[in-house]
C-alpha cells in the first residue's frame, strides 16, 4: 500500500477552511478560563424564561408531545405567528404557505441565504453586523459585500454607499434592525429610501428583526420592513424567541415571506432539521399568546440598565451613540489609542471585565467595543468602575 500523503487532501473542505473562527468565540474561551469575571460580553438575556412559558413546555411533555412536528412547525404555532405578525406589523401571512418555524433565527438566516443565492451572487450587508452574517453568506456560495457605517451616521447605512456597491451580480440585501452590535434603529425615512433603492435594483431583502420588541423611547420609531409598500413580495422577515422572551436555549424562531421563498427554505429545512424542537414550539406558542407582560417587564429592566450604562460610559469619556434598540451599547474607545482587540484583551486581563472588540463585527467596528447590558445592575455598576479605572490608566496623552 502506498503511504498516504497527509497534505494531499485536507479532511476539511476549502470552503469551510476559509471561514475564520468566530472572533467572539476566542473571547468566550478566555472568559471561561477565569473566575470572577464580569461579563458584558455574551449577547443574551440574563433573565430565565418566564414561568408560564416553561410550564407550557412541561405540560407538553406530560401530554406526550415527543414526536416530530410538521416540517413547517405545528399548525397552532404558525397560526399564532400569523396573528402576532398581523397585529404587530399589519401584514398578513398564510400560516400554511408563508410561514416556517425554524431552529432560531440562526437557521432562518442560513436557509434564507441558501434559498435565494446563486453561486457568486453578491449580498449587501451594512456593517458593523452580527458575526454570523459573513460566514453564512459565504457558505451559501454568495459574495459578502460589507457596507461600512459610522458613528457620525449613527451606524445607519447611507443610500449612496449602497448604490456605489451595486453590480449586475447584486442579489439581495441583509439588514438587521434593531442592530447587533450598535443598538441602532433605522428610521422610517431611511427605510423608505432603502425601499426605493431596493426596487430600483430589483433586490431581495432578508431582514433580521430579532430585537423588534426591544425598542426604547418611541415605539413607532421601529418599522417592520415588509410593511413598507412594495416590500412584502420581496422580503423574508426573520424573527424568534431568543431575545424578546429570554429563550436562547430553546432554539426556536420563524421566517415569514413570499410563498416561493418559504417553500424553498422549507425544502432545505426538511432535509437538515426535519422540524424545530417540538417542546420548544409549544413553549413558543405560549410566549406569543401570554408573553406580553413578561416582555414589557424585561424591557423596563433593560431600559433602566441602558441608561445606567450610557451615563457611566459618558462619565468615563467613552463617546457612544444612544442605542435605541436591542441590548447593546457600542462606545468608541479611540481616546485610549488602543485597538479594539487590545482594549478588550487587556481589560479582561487587568480588570476582569469581558466586552467584545468591535472589529469582529466588521472593519467599521474597529475603534469600538460592544457592551451588552442584559446583565445585572450590580454587574453593570462594578463593570463601569473597572472600565473607568482602565480607561484612566490607558488614556493616551493628549500632548
Ligand atoms: N440575529 C442576530 C442579530 C443576533 O444577535 C442573534 C443572536 N445573537 C441571532 C440572529 C441568533 O438568534 P437565535 O438564537 O434565534 O438563533
GROMACS .gro file of C-alpha atoms and ligand atoms in nm:
model
  415
    1UNK     CA    1   0.000   0.000   0.000
    2UNK     CA    2   0.141   0.338  -0.093
    3UNK     CA    3   0.190   0.568   0.201
    4UNK     CA    4  -0.083   0.826   0.231
    5UNK     CA    5   0.016   1.185   0.193
    6UNK     CA    6  -0.146   1.382   0.478
    7UNK     CA    7  -0.115   1.705   0.284
    8UNK     CA    8  -0.275   1.580  -0.032
    9UNK     CA    9  -0.631   1.600   0.084
   10UNK     CA   10  -0.739   1.807   0.378
   11UNK     CA   11  -1.028   1.650   0.564
   12UNK     CA   12  -1.191   1.989   0.584
   13UNK     CA   13  -1.329   2.143   0.267
   14UNK     CA   14  -1.162   2.459   0.149
   15UNK     CA   15  -1.497   2.637   0.178
   16UNK     CA   16  -1.510   2.565   0.550
   17UNK     CA   17  -1.138   2.603   0.596
   18UNK     CA   18  -1.152   2.961   0.467
   19UNK     CA   19  -1.405   3.069   0.729
   20UNK     CA   20  -1.225   3.229   1.023
   21UNK     CA   21  -1.326   3.105   1.368
   22UNK     CA   22  -1.563   3.345   1.537
   23UNK     CA   23  -1.378   3.636   1.697
   24UNK     CA   24  -1.632   3.627   1.974
   25UNK     CA   25  -1.562   3.261   2.048
   26UNK     CA   26  -1.197   3.334   2.125
   27UNK     CA   27  -1.314   3.579   2.388
   28UNK     CA   28  -1.561   3.341   2.536
   29UNK     CA   29  -1.282   3.084   2.570
   30UNK     CA   30  -1.071   3.343   2.751
   31UNK     CA   31  -1.365   3.428   2.978
   32UNK     CA   32  -1.428   3.063   3.056
   33UNK     CA   33  -1.066   3.024   3.164
   34UNK     CA   34  -1.103   3.258   3.462
   35UNK     CA   35  -1.339   3.302   3.758
   36UNK     CA   36  -1.484   3.628   3.892
   37UNK     CA   37  -1.509   3.792   3.552
   38UNK     CA   38  -1.789   4.041   3.499
   39UNK     CA   39  -1.929   3.975   3.156
   40UNK     CA   40  -2.088   4.236   2.933
   41UNK     CA   41  -1.982   4.006   2.652
   42UNK     CA   42  -2.242   3.746   2.566
   43UNK     CA   43  -2.548   3.877   2.378
   44UNK     CA   44  -2.824   3.705   2.568
   45UNK     CA   45  -3.081   3.797   2.831
   46UNK     CA   46  -2.975   3.731   3.189
   47UNK     CA   47  -3.341   3.652   3.266
   48UNK     CA   48  -3.466   3.296   3.290
   49UNK     CA   49  -3.753   3.220   3.051
   50UNK     CA   50  -4.083   3.336   3.213
   51UNK     CA   51  -4.252   3.066   3.418
   52UNK     CA   52  -4.573   3.037   3.213
   53UNK     CA   53  -4.362   2.956   2.907
   54UNK     CA   54  -4.157   2.693   3.091
   55UNK     CA   55  -4.478   2.547   3.231
   56UNK     CA   56  -4.627   2.514   2.884
   57UNK     CA   57  -4.320   2.314   2.785
   58UNK     CA   58  -4.350   2.087   3.089
   59UNK     CA   59  -4.717   2.036   3.015
   60UNK     CA   60  -4.643   1.948   2.654
   61UNK     CA   61  -4.402   1.678   2.772
   62UNK     CA   62  -4.662   1.547   3.016
   63UNK     CA   63  -4.908   1.516   2.731
   64UNK     CA   64  -4.653   1.314   2.537
   65UNK     CA   65  -4.570   1.565   2.266
   66UNK     CA   66  -4.240   1.400   2.192
   67UNK     CA   67  -4.263   1.343   1.818
   68UNK     CA   68  -4.157   1.537   1.512
   69UNK     CA   69  -4.398   1.809   1.410
   70UNK     CA   70  -4.488   1.901   1.055
   71UNK     CA   71  -4.173   2.021   0.876
   72UNK     CA   72  -4.308   2.375   0.878
   73UNK     CA   73  -4.386   2.368   1.252
   74UNK     CA   74  -4.711   2.296   1.437
   75UNK     CA   75  -5.017   2.447   1.271
   76UNK     CA   76  -5.112   2.600   1.608
   77UNK     CA   77  -4.783   2.787   1.636
   78UNK     CA   78  -4.792   2.902   1.273
   79UNK     CA   79  -5.145   3.037   1.324
   80UNK     CA   80  -5.028   3.228   1.632
   81UNK     CA   81  -4.727   3.364   1.444
   82UNK     CA   82  -4.958   3.479   1.165
   83UNK     CA   83  -5.184   3.654   1.416
   84UNK     CA   84  -4.893   3.806   1.607
   85UNK     CA   85  -4.723   3.942   1.293
   86UNK     CA   86  -5.052   4.079   1.168
   87UNK     CA   87  -5.124   4.255   1.497
   88UNK     CA   88  -4.776   4.400   1.534
   89UNK     CA   89  -4.673   4.470   1.175
   90UNK     CA   90  -5.008   4.486   0.998
   91UNK     CA   91  -4.902   4.228   0.740
   92UNK     CA   92  -5.093   3.907   0.681
   93UNK     CA   93  -4.915   3.579   0.608
   94UNK     CA   94  -5.081   3.249   0.529
   95UNK     CA   95  -4.989   3.004   0.809
   96UNK     CA   96  -4.984   2.715   0.559
   97UNK     CA   97  -4.769   2.855   0.280
   98UNK     CA   98  -4.590   3.166   0.404
   99UNK     CA   99  -4.457   3.076   0.749
  100UNK     CA  100  -4.178   2.839   0.853
  101UNK     CA  101  -4.080   2.763   1.213
  102UNK     CA  102  -3.701   2.747   1.232
  103UNK     CA  103  -3.433   2.643   1.478
  104UNK     CA  104  -3.372   3.000   1.586
  105UNK     CA  105  -3.304   3.295   1.360
  106UNK     CA  106  -2.963   3.135   1.306
  107UNK     CA  107  -3.119   2.861   1.096
  108UNK     CA  108  -3.355   3.111   0.931
  109UNK     CA  109  -3.056   3.314   0.810
  110UNK     CA  110  -2.884   3.009   0.668
  111UNK     CA  111  -3.199   2.888   0.491
  112UNK     CA  112  -3.289   3.232   0.353
  113UNK     CA  113  -2.945   3.283   0.205
  114UNK     CA  114  -2.906   2.933   0.066
  115UNK     CA  115  -3.252   2.954  -0.087
  116UNK     CA  116  -3.208   3.288  -0.261
  117UNK     CA  117  -2.838   3.297  -0.352
  118UNK     CA  118  -2.682   3.166  -0.673
  119UNK     CA  119  -2.308   3.090  -0.661
  120UNK     CA  120  -2.124   3.421  -0.696
  121UNK     CA  121  -2.425   3.641  -0.619
  122UNK     CA  122  -2.338   3.949  -0.419
  123UNK     CA  123  -2.517   4.019  -0.092
  124UNK     CA  124  -2.505   4.371   0.052
  125UNK     CA  125  -2.465   4.382   0.429
  126UNK     CA  126  -2.440   4.705   0.631
  127UNK     CA  127  -2.169   4.674   0.894
  128UNK     CA  128  -2.094   4.654   1.188
  129UNK     CA  129  -2.306   4.338   1.164
  130UNK     CA  130  -2.387   4.022   1.356
  131UNK     CA  131  -2.087   3.786   1.334
  132UNK     CA  132  -2.275   3.502   1.162
  133UNK     CA  133  -2.372   3.701   0.851
  134UNK     CA  134  -2.043   3.682   0.663
  135UNK     CA  135  -1.983   3.306   0.709
  136UNK     CA  136  -2.345   3.228   0.626
  137UNK     CA  137  -2.332   3.430   0.302
  138UNK     CA  138  -2.008   3.254   0.218
  139UNK     CA  139  -2.148   2.906   0.290
  140UNK     CA  140  -2.443   2.985   0.063
  141UNK     CA  141  -2.194   3.044  -0.219
  142UNK     CA  142  -2.252   3.419  -0.216
  143UNK     CA  143  -2.009   3.705  -0.205
  144UNK     CA  144  -2.033   3.916   0.108
  145UNK     CA  145  -2.027   4.287   0.028
  146UNK     CA  146  -1.990   4.484   0.351
  147UNK     CA  147  -2.119   4.841   0.359
  148UNK     CA  148  -1.944   5.045   0.626
  149UNK     CA  149  -2.146   5.268   0.853
  150UNK     CA  150  -2.009   5.518   1.103
  151UNK     CA  151  -2.081   5.673   1.439
  152UNK     CA  152  -2.135   6.006   1.258
  153UNK     CA  153  -2.424   5.839   1.068
  154UNK     CA  154  -2.545   5.671   1.389
  155UNK     CA  155  -2.449   5.340   1.227
  156UNK     CA  156  -2.728   5.363   0.972
  157UNK     CA  157  -2.633   5.278   0.611
  158UNK     CA  158  -2.614   5.567   0.363
  159UNK     CA  159  -2.801   5.501   0.039
  160UNK     CA  160  -2.513   5.649  -0.165
  161UNK     CA  161  -2.276   5.392  -0.011
  162UNK     CA  162  -2.513   5.110  -0.103
  163UNK     CA  163  -2.551   5.244  -0.457
  164UNK     CA  164  -2.176   5.256  -0.504
  165UNK     CA  165  -2.150   4.881  -0.430
  166UNK     CA  166  -2.424   4.759  -0.665
  167UNK     CA  167  -2.314   4.548  -0.963
  168UNK     CA  168  -2.505   4.324  -1.203
  169UNK     CA  169  -2.442   4.037  -0.958
  170UNK     CA  170  -2.606   4.210  -0.661
  171UNK     CA  171  -2.887   3.984  -0.550
  172UNK     CA  172  -3.001   4.076  -0.203
  173UNK     CA  173  -2.957   4.299   0.097
  174UNK     CA  174  -2.938   4.163   0.450
  175UNK     CA  175  -3.042   4.411   0.716
  176UNK     CA  176  -3.059   4.388   1.092
  177UNK     CA  177  -3.298   4.627   1.259
  178UNK     CA  178  -3.256   4.697   1.554
  179UNK     CA  179  -2.887   4.627   1.514
  180UNK     CA  180  -2.647   4.398   1.694
  181UNK     CA  181  -2.385   4.530   1.788
  182UNK     CA  182  -2.465   4.904   1.768
  183UNK     CA  183  -2.821   4.924   1.905
  184UNK     CA  184  -2.911   5.144   1.607
  185UNK     CA  185  -3.270   5.155   1.483
  186UNK     CA  186  -3.317   5.260   1.121
  187UNK     CA  187  -3.566   5.546   1.093
  188UNK     CA  188  -3.882   5.521   0.885
  189UNK     CA  189  -3.747   5.786   0.648
  190UNK     CA  190  -3.429   5.589   0.575
  191UNK     CA  191  -3.625   5.263   0.541
  192UNK     CA  192  -3.843   5.425   0.274
  193UNK     CA  193  -3.532   5.545   0.090
  194UNK     CA  194  -3.389   5.195   0.123
  195UNK     CA  195  -3.709   5.054  -0.026
  196UNK     CA  196  -3.673   5.282  -0.329
  197UNK     CA  197  -3.314   5.170  -0.374
  198UNK     CA  198  -3.425   4.805  -0.346
  199UNK     CA  199  -3.698   4.847  -0.607
  200UNK     CA  200  -3.467   5.034  -0.843
  201UNK     CA  201  -3.215   4.750  -0.825
  202UNK     CA  202  -3.468   4.465  -0.805
  203UNK     CA  203  -3.319   4.317  -0.486
  204UNK     CA  204  -3.441   4.054  -0.244
  205UNK     CA  205  -3.448   4.163   0.122
  206UNK     CA  206  -3.362   3.948   0.418
  207UNK     CA  207  -3.445   4.137   0.736
  208UNK     CA  208  -3.340   4.009   1.076
  209UNK     CA  209  -3.580   4.167   1.325
  210UNK     CA  210  -3.493   3.951   1.625
  211UNK     CA  211  -3.470   4.259   1.854
  212UNK     CA  212  -3.801   4.414   1.739
  213UNK     CA  213  -3.956   4.406   2.089
  214UNK     CA  214  -3.658   4.577   2.247
  215UNK     CA  215  -3.719   4.938   2.146
  216UNK     CA  216  -3.659   5.225   2.388
  217UNK     CA  217  -3.837   5.553   2.366
  218UNK     CA  218  -4.087   5.599   2.084
  219UNK     CA  219  -4.223   5.255   1.985
  220UNK     CA  220  -4.339   5.391   1.650
  221UNK     CA  221  -3.976   5.463   1.563
  222UNK     CA  222  -3.943   5.098   1.463
  223UNK     CA  223  -4.095   4.988   1.131
  224UNK     CA  224  -4.118   4.627   1.009
  225UNK     CA  225  -3.950   4.637   0.671
  226UNK     CA  226  -4.207   4.415   0.497
  227UNK     CA  227  -4.482   4.663   0.590
  228UNK     CA  228  -4.337   4.927   0.355
  229UNK     CA  229  -4.538   4.944   0.032
  230UNK     CA  230  -4.391   4.719  -0.237
  231UNK     CA  231  -4.162   4.529   0.000
  232UNK     CA  232  -4.374   4.236   0.118
  233UNK     CA  233  -4.332   4.040  -0.204
  234UNK     CA  234  -3.953   4.061  -0.197
  235UNK     CA  235  -3.883   4.039   0.177
  236UNK     CA  236  -3.811   3.746   0.405
  237UNK     CA  237  -3.852   3.852   0.769
  238UNK     CA  238  -3.666   3.652   1.030
  239UNK     CA  239  -3.762   3.665   1.393
  240UNK     CA  240  -3.751   3.449   1.701
  241UNK     CA  241  -3.800   3.398   2.069
  242UNK     CA  242  -3.440   3.409   2.197
  243UNK     CA  243  -3.415   3.777   2.282
  244UNK     CA  244  -3.770   3.909   2.336
  245UNK     CA  245  -3.882   3.617   2.550
  246UNK     CA  246  -3.545   3.520   2.702
  247UNK     CA  247  -3.549   3.184   2.523
  248UNK     CA  248  -3.200   3.149   2.375
  249UNK     CA  249  -3.163   2.785   2.476
  250UNK     CA  250  -3.494   2.671   2.331
  251UNK     CA  251  -3.380   2.716   1.971
  252UNK     CA  252  -3.692   2.840   1.803
  253UNK     CA  253  -3.761   3.118   1.555
  254UNK     CA  254  -3.960   3.178   1.239
  255UNK     CA  255  -3.943   3.308   0.885
  256UNK     CA  256  -4.232   3.479   0.708
  257UNK     CA  257  -4.224   3.578   0.344
  258UNK     CA  258  -4.339   3.511  -0.011
  259UNK     CA  259  -4.463   3.157  -0.070
  260UNK     CA  260  -4.196   3.074  -0.329
  261UNK     CA  261  -3.905   3.156  -0.097
  262UNK     CA  262  -4.065   2.998   0.211
  263UNK     CA  263  -4.123   2.679   0.007
  264UNK     CA  264  -3.754   2.672  -0.088
  265UNK     CA  265  -3.647   2.728   0.271
  266UNK     CA  266  -3.886   2.456   0.391
  267UNK     CA  267  -3.731   2.209   0.147
  268UNK     CA  268  -3.383   2.267   0.293
  269UNK     CA  269  -3.516   2.267   0.650
  270UNK     CA  270  -3.696   1.938   0.589
  271UNK     CA  271  -3.372   1.764   0.489
  272UNK     CA  272  -3.146   1.919   0.750
  273UNK     CA  273  -3.365   1.974   1.060
  274UNK     CA  274  -3.692   1.786   0.997
  275UNK     CA  275  -3.865   2.020   1.237
  276UNK     CA  276  -3.782   2.267   1.514
  277UNK     CA  277  -3.781   2.114   1.866
  278UNK     CA  278  -4.137   2.010   1.949
  279UNK     CA  279  -4.133   2.110   2.317
  280UNK     CA  280  -3.986   2.449   2.224
  281UNK     CA  281  -4.267   2.503   1.973
  282UNK     CA  282  -4.527   2.450   2.245
  283UNK     CA  283  -4.340   2.695   2.467
  284UNK     CA  284  -4.316   2.946   2.182
  285UNK     CA  285  -4.690   2.936   2.129
  286UNK     CA  286  -4.744   3.023   2.496
  287UNK     CA  287  -4.493   3.308   2.459
  288UNK     CA  288  -4.696   3.459   2.174
  289UNK     CA  289  -5.032   3.413   2.343
  290UNK     CA  290  -4.945   3.512   2.702
  291UNK     CA  291  -4.595   3.657   2.695
  292UNK     CA  292  -4.661   4.026   2.652
  293UNK     CA  293  -4.643   4.133   3.016
  294UNK     CA  294  -4.312   3.950   3.065
  295UNK     CA  295  -4.165   4.116   2.757
  296UNK     CA  296  -4.267   4.455   2.891
  297UNK     CA  297  -4.120   4.384   3.236
  298UNK     CA  298  -3.788   4.278   3.086
  299UNK     CA  299  -3.791   4.578   2.854
  300UNK     CA  300  -3.834   4.809   3.152
  301UNK     CA  301  -3.538   4.648   3.326
  302UNK     CA  302  -3.320   4.677   3.012
  303UNK     CA  303  -3.428   5.037   2.972
  304UNK     CA  304  -3.304   5.126   3.320
  305UNK     CA  305  -2.977   4.936   3.271
  306UNK     CA  306  -2.925   5.105   2.936
  307UNK     CA  307  -2.949   5.446   3.099
  308UNK     CA  308  -2.710   5.337   3.376
  309UNK     CA  309  -2.452   5.206   3.128
  310UNK     CA  310  -2.479   5.504   2.891
  311UNK     CA  311  -2.440   5.760   3.171
  312UNK     CA  312  -2.145   5.566   3.310
  313UNK     CA  313  -1.970   5.540   2.973
  314UNK     CA  314  -2.020   5.911   2.912
  315UNK     CA  315  -1.872   5.997   3.252
  316UNK     CA  316  -1.569   5.784   3.172
  317UNK     CA  317  -1.535   5.977   2.847
  318UNK     CA  318  -1.619   5.695   2.606
  319UNK     CA  319  -1.831   5.852   2.334
  320UNK     CA  320  -2.139   5.647   2.243
  321UNK     CA  321  -2.446   5.692   2.027
  322UNK     CA  322  -2.767   5.644   2.221
  323UNK     CA  323  -2.874   5.289   2.138
  324UNK     CA  324  -3.245   5.291   2.052
  325UNK     CA  325  -3.296   4.916   2.042
  326UNK     CA  326  -3.160   4.568   2.130
  327UNK     CA  327  -2.944   4.550   2.448
  328UNK     CA  328  -2.603   4.672   2.338
  329UNK     CA  329  -2.401   4.990   2.371
  330UNK     CA  330  -2.120   5.042   2.122
  331UNK     CA  331  -1.886   5.308   2.261
  332UNK     CA  332  -1.579   5.444   2.088
  333UNK     CA  333  -1.252   5.360   2.265
  334UNK     CA  334  -1.043   5.588   2.048
  335UNK     CA  335  -0.935   5.809   2.340
  336UNK     CA  336  -0.722   5.519   2.464
  337UNK     CA  337  -0.534   5.481   2.137
  338UNK     CA  338  -0.575   5.104   2.173
  339UNK     CA  339  -0.712   4.877   1.903
  340UNK     CA  340  -1.047   4.711   1.982
  341UNK     CA  341  -0.877   4.374   2.033
  342UNK     CA  342  -0.606   4.513   2.264
  343UNK     CA  343  -0.863   4.707   2.463
  344UNK     CA  344  -1.087   4.404   2.514
  345UNK     CA  345  -0.799   4.167   2.587
  346UNK     CA  346  -0.623   4.400   2.830
  347UNK     CA  347  -0.949   4.495   3.002
  348UNK     CA  348  -1.013   4.127   3.057
  349UNK     CA  349  -0.665   4.058   3.190
  350UNK     CA  350  -0.623   4.372   3.400
  351UNK     CA  351  -0.976   4.434   3.527
  352UNK     CA  352  -1.160   4.109   3.459
  353UNK     CA  353  -1.437   4.268   3.257
  354UNK     CA  354  -1.543   4.100   2.934
  355UNK     CA  355  -1.663   4.307   2.638
  356UNK     CA  356  -1.648   4.223   2.269
  357UNK     CA  357  -1.399   4.402   2.040
  358UNK     CA  358  -1.587   4.596   1.771
  359UNK     CA  359  -1.370   4.476   1.484
  360UNK     CA  360  -1.523   4.125   1.499
  361UNK     CA  361  -1.839   4.287   1.355
  362UNK     CA  362  -1.656   4.423   1.050
  363UNK     CA  363  -1.388   4.681   0.969
  364UNK     CA  364  -1.605   4.979   1.064
  365UNK     CA  365  -1.631   4.832   1.414
  366UNK     CA  366  -1.261   4.898   1.475
  367UNK     CA  367  -1.214   5.154   1.749
  368UNK     CA  368  -1.530   5.041   1.932
  369UNK     CA  369  -1.633   4.778   2.185
  370UNK     CA  370  -1.969   4.610   2.234
  371UNK     CA  371  -2.109   4.610   2.589
  372UNK     CA  372  -2.422   4.405   2.648
  373UNK     CA  373  -2.644   4.548   2.920
  374UNK     CA  374  -2.859   4.239   2.961
  375UNK     CA  375  -2.661   4.196   3.285
  376UNK     CA  376  -2.748   4.270   3.648
  377UNK     CA  377  -2.740   4.628   3.777
  378UNK     CA  378  -2.469   4.530   4.028
  379UNK     CA  379  -2.253   4.386   3.748
  380UNK     CA  380  -2.302   4.691   3.526
  381UNK     CA  381  -2.208   4.924   3.815
  382UNK     CA  382  -1.896   4.727   3.901
  383UNK     CA  383  -1.800   4.692   3.533
  384UNK     CA  384  -1.821   5.071   3.497
  385UNK     CA  385  -1.589   5.124   3.796
  386UNK     CA  386  -1.337   4.886   3.641
  387UNK     CA  387  -1.368   5.025   3.287
  388UNK     CA  388  -1.325   5.378   3.431
  389UNK     CA  389  -1.004   5.273   3.608
  390UNK     CA  390  -0.879   5.101   3.293
  391UNK     CA  391  -0.950   5.397   3.064
  392UNK     CA  392  -0.790   5.637   3.315
  393UNK     CA  393  -0.475   5.428   3.301
  394UNK     CA  394  -0.466   5.391   2.924
  395UNK     CA  395  -0.596   5.725   2.805
  396UNK     CA  396  -0.345   5.843   2.551
  397UNK     CA  397  -0.150   6.154   2.641
  398UNK     CA  398  -0.322   6.448   2.462
  399UNK     CA  399   0.015   6.618   2.404
  400LIG     N1  400  -2.951   3.760   1.464
  400LIG     C1  401  -2.895   3.848   1.549
  400LIG     C2  402  -2.879   3.990   1.505
  400LIG     C3  403  -2.849   3.807   1.675
  400LIG     O1  404  -2.793   3.896   1.757
  400LIG     C4  405  -2.863   3.671   1.712
  400LIG     C5  406  -2.815   3.618   1.846
  400LIG     N2  407  -2.706   3.680   1.899
  400LIG     C6  408  -2.922   3.582   1.620
  400LIG     C7  409  -2.966   3.631   1.499
  400LIG     C8  410  -2.940   3.437   1.650
  400LIG     O2  411  -3.052   3.416   1.728
  400LIG     P1  412  -3.120   3.276   1.754
  400LIG     O3  413  -3.094   3.244   1.899
  400LIG     O4  414  -3.266   3.297   1.726
  400LIG     O5  415  -3.060   3.176   1.662
   0.00000   0.00000   0.00000
